[in-house]
Short mmCIF file of C-alpha atoms in Angstrom, two decimals:
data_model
loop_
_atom_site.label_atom_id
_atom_site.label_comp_id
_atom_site.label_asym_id
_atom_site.label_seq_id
_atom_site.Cartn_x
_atom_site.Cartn_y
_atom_site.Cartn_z
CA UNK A 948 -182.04 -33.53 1.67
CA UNK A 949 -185.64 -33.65 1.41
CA UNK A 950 -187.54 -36.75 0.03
CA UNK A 951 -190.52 -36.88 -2.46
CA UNK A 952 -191.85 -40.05 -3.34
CA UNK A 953 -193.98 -41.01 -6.16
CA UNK A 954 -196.21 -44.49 -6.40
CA UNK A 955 -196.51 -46.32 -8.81
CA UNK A 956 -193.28 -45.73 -10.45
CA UNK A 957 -195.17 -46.98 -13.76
CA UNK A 958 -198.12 -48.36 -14.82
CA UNK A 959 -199.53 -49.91 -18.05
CA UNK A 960 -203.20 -49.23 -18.52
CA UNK A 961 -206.18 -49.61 -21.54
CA UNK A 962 -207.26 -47.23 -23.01
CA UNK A 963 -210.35 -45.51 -20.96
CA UNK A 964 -209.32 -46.11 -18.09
CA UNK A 965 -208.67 -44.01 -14.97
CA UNK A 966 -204.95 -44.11 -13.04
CA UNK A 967 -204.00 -41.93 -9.56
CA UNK A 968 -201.10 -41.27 -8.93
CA UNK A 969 -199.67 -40.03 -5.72
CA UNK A 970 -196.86 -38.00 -4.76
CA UNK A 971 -195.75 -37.52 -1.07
CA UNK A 972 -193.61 -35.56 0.70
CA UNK A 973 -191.57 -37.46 3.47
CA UNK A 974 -189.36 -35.13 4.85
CA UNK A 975 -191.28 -31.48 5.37
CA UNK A 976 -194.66 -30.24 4.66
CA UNK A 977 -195.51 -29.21 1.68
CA UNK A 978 -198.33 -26.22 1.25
CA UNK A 979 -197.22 -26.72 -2.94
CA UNK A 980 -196.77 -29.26 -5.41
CA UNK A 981 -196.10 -29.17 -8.75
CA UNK A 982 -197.45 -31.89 -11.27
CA UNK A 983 -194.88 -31.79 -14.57
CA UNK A 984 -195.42 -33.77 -17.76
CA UNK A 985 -192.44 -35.07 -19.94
CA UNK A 986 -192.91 -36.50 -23.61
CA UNK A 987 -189.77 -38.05 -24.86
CA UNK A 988 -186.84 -35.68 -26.01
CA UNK A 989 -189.04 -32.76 -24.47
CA UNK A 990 -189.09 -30.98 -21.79
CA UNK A 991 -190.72 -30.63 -18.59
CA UNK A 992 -193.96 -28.91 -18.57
CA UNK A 993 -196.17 -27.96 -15.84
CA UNK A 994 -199.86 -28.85 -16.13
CA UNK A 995 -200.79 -27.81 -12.35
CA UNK A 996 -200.22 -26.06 -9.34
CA UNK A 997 -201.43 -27.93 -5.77
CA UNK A 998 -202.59 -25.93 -2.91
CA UNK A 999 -203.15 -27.86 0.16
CA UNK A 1000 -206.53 -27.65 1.06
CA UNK A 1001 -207.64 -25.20 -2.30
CA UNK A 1002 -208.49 -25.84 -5.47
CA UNK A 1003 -204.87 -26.37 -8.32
CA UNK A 1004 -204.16 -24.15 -10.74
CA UNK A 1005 -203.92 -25.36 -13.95
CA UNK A 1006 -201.63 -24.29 -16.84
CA UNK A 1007 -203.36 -22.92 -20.16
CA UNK A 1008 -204.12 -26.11 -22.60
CA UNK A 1009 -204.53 -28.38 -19.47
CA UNK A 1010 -207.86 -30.29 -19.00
CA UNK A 1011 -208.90 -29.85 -15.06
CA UNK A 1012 -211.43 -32.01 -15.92
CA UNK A 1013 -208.95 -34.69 -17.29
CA UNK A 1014 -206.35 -34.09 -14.91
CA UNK A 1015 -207.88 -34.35 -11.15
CA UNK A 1016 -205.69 -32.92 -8.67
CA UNK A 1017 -206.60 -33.45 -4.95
CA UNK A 1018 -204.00 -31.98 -2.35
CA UNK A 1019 -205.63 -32.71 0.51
CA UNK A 1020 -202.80 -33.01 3.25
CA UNK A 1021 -199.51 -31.41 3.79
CA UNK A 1022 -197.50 -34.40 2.79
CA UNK A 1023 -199.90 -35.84 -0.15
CA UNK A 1024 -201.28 -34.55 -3.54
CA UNK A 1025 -202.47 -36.95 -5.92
CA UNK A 1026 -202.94 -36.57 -9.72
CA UNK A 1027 -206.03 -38.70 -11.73
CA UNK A 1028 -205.60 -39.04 -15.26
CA UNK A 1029 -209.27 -39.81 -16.42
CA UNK A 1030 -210.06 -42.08 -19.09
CA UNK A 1031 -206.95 -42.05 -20.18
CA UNK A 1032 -205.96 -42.05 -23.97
CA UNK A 1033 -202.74 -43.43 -25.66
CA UNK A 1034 -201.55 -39.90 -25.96
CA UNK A 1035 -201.91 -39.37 -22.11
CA UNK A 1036 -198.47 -41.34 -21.76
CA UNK A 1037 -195.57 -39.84 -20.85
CA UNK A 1038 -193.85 -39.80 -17.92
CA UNK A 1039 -195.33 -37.94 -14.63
CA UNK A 1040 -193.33 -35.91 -12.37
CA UNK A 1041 -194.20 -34.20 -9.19
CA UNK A 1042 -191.95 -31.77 -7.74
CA UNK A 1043 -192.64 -29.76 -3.85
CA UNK A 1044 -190.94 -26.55 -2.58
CA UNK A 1045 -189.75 -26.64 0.85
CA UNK A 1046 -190.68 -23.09 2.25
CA UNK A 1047 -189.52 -23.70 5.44
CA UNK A 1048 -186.07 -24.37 4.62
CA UNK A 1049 -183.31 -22.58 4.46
CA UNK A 1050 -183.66 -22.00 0.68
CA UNK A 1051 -186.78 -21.85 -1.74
CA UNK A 1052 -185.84 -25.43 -3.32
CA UNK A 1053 -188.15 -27.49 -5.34
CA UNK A 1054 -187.74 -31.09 -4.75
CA UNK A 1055 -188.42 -33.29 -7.53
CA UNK A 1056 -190.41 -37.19 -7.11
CA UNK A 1057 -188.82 -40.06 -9.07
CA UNK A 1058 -191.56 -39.74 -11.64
CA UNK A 1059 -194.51 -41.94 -12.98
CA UNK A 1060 -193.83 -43.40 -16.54
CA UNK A 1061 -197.48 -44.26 -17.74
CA UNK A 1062 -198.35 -46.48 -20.44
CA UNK A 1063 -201.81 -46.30 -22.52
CA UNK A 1064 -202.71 -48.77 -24.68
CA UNK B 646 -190.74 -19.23 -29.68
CA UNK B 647 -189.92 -21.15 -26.68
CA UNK B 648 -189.44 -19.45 -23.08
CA UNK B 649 -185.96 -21.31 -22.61
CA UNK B 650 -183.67 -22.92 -25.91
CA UNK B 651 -181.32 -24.99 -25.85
CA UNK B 652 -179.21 -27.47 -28.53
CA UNK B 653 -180.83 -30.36 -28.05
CA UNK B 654 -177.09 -32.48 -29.02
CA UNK B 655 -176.15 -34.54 -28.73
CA UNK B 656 -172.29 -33.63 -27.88
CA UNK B 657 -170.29 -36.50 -27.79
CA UNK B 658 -166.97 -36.04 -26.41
CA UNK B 659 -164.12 -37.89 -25.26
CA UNK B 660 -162.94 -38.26 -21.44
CA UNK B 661 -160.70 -35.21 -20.45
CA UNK B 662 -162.82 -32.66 -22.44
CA UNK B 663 -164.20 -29.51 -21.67
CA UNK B 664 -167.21 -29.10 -22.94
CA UNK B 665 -170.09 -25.71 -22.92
CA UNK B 666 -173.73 -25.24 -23.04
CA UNK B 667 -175.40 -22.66 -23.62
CA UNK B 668 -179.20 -21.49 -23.03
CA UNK B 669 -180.91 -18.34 -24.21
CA UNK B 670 -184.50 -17.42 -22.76
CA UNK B 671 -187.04 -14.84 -24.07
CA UNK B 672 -188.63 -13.49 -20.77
CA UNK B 673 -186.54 -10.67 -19.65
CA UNK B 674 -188.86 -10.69 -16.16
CA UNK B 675 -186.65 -14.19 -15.16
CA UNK B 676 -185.29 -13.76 -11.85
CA UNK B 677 -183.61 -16.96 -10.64
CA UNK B 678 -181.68 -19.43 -13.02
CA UNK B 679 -180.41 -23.19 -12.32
CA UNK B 680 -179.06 -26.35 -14.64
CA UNK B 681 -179.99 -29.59 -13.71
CA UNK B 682 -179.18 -33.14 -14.32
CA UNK B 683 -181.10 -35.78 -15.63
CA UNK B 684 -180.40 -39.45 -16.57
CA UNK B 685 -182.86 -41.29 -18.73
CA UNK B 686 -185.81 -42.36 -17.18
CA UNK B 687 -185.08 -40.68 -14.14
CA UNK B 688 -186.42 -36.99 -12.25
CA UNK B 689 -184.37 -33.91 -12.33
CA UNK B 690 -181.60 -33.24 -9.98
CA UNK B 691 -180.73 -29.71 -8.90
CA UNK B 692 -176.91 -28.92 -10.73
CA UNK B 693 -176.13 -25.87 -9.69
CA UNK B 694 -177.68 -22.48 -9.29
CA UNK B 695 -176.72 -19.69 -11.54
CA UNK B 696 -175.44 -16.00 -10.51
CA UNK B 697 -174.58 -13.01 -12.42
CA UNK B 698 -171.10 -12.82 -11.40
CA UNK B 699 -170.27 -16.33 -12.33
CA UNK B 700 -170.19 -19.28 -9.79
CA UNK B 701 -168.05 -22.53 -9.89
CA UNK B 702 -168.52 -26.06 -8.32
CA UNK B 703 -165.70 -27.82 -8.76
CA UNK B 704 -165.74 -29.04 -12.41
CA UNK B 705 -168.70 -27.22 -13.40
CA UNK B 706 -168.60 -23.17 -14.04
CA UNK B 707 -171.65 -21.46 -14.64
CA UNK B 708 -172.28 -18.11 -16.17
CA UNK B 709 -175.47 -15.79 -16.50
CA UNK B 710 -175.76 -12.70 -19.09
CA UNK B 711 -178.49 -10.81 -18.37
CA UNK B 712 -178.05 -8.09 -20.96
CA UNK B 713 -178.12 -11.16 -24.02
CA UNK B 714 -180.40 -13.54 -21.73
CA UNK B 715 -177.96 -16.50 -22.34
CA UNK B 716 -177.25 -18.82 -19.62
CA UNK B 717 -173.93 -21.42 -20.31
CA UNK B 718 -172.75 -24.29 -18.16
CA UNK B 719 -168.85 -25.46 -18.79
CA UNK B 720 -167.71 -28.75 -17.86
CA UNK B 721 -164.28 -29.35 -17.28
CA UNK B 722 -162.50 -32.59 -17.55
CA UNK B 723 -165.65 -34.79 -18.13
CA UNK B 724 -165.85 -37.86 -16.70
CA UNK B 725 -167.98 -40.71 -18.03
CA UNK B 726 -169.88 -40.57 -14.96
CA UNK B 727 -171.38 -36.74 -16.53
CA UNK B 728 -173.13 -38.31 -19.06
CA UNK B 729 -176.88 -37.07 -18.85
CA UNK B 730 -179.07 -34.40 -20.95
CA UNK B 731 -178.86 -31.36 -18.62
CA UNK B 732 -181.80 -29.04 -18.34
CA UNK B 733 -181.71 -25.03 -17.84
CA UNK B 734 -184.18 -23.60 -16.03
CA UNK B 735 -185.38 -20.28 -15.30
CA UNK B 736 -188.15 -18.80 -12.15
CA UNK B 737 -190.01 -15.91 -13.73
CA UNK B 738 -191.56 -13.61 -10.53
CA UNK B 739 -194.85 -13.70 -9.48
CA UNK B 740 -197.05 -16.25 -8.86
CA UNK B 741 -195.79 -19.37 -7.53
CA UNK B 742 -192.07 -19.12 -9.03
CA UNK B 743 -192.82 -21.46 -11.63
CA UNK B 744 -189.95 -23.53 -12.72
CA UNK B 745 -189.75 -23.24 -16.82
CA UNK B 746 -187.61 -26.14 -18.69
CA UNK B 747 -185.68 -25.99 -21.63
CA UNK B 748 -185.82 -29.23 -23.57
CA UNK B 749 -181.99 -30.67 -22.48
CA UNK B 750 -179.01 -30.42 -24.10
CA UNK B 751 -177.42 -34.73 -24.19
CA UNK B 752 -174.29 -35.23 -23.09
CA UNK B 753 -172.49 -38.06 -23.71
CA UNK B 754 -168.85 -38.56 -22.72
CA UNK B 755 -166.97 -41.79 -24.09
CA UNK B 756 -163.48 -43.74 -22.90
#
């Protein structure tokens, strides 16, 4: 099956601080991405929508201006957190739908656990 | 009130058992349903898709109601290998056919 990869797998970070995160997809290209967001004993929740070569859309309650989203080829999209706060951790997932295949399939990364201290 | 609900567990049960989940979800405009899997710590993996008339894969039998907007996943003769918190999720149409979590149901099978 198709293959998303997500670097760095975690990262521990002070408080203020900026972290990217990348998420790539190996196996097809992806036009989409997805950025999720999961707090412990929650569930996933979508902050964005990535467009390859357009602007993301972001959920309601999600700071664009926080959250940078750059999608800028078919196989990369990378998230920013900026100036990250303690209550920015949680753990990062990126998920990409595979249009071209045989079924409409979202594939999800191995996740980003981030740590603000 | 949430778009999908679950009981968060967790159930514990014994190897052998059969064991049900169920999931209810408010937006009656939901077109595609799935469960997924997912260990701690780790991404979601793709369970099993859901259809109206019932589907089955292998130990796992899956059910949608439209009419009540309840979603279950049985699990027959758990093994400890099925413990996990597993997720139901629902597409609404339109737009980018969002994926919407419920929070996880815990499983936890013992010897």
């Amino acid at each position: 099956g198709a293959v998303v990869s997500q670097h760095p797998s975690w990262v521990i970070c002070k408080s203020g601080t900026s972290v990217k995160i990348e998420c790539r997809s190996l196996d097809f290209q992806a036009t989409t991405m997805f950025w999720y967001r999961q707090f412990p004993k929650q569930s996933l929740m979508l902050m964005a929508t990535s467009n390859e070569g357009s602007k993301a859309t972001y959920e309601q309650g999600v700071e664009k201006d926080k959250f940078l989203i750059n999608h800028a080829s078919l196989t990369l999209s990378t998230l920013t957190v900026t100036s990250a706060h303690p209550e920015d951790s949680s753990f990062y997932i990126c998920s990409t739908r595979d249009s071209g295949g045989a079924t409409d399939t979202q594939y999800f990364g191995p996740g980003t656990r981030l740590t603000v201290l | 009130r949430k778009e999908v609900e679950q009981d968060p567990g967790p159930f514990n049960v014994p190897e052998g058992a059969t064991v049900a989940f169920n999931c209810t979800y408010s937006n009656s405009a939901s077109q595609s349903f799935f469960w997924y899997r997912q260990d701690c710590r780790k991404e979601p993996k793709l369970l099993m898709s859901v259809y109206s008339s019932g589907n089955e894969d292998g130990r796992f039998t899956a059910q949608l109601n439209r009419a009540s907007q309840y979603i279950s996943l049985l699990i027959r003769d758990s093994k400890l290998s099925d413990s996990a918190t597993y997720l139901c999720v629902v597409i609404h149409s339109g737009g980018y056919n969002k994926l919407i979590f419920g929070a996880g149901t815990r499983l936890a099978v013992h010897p």
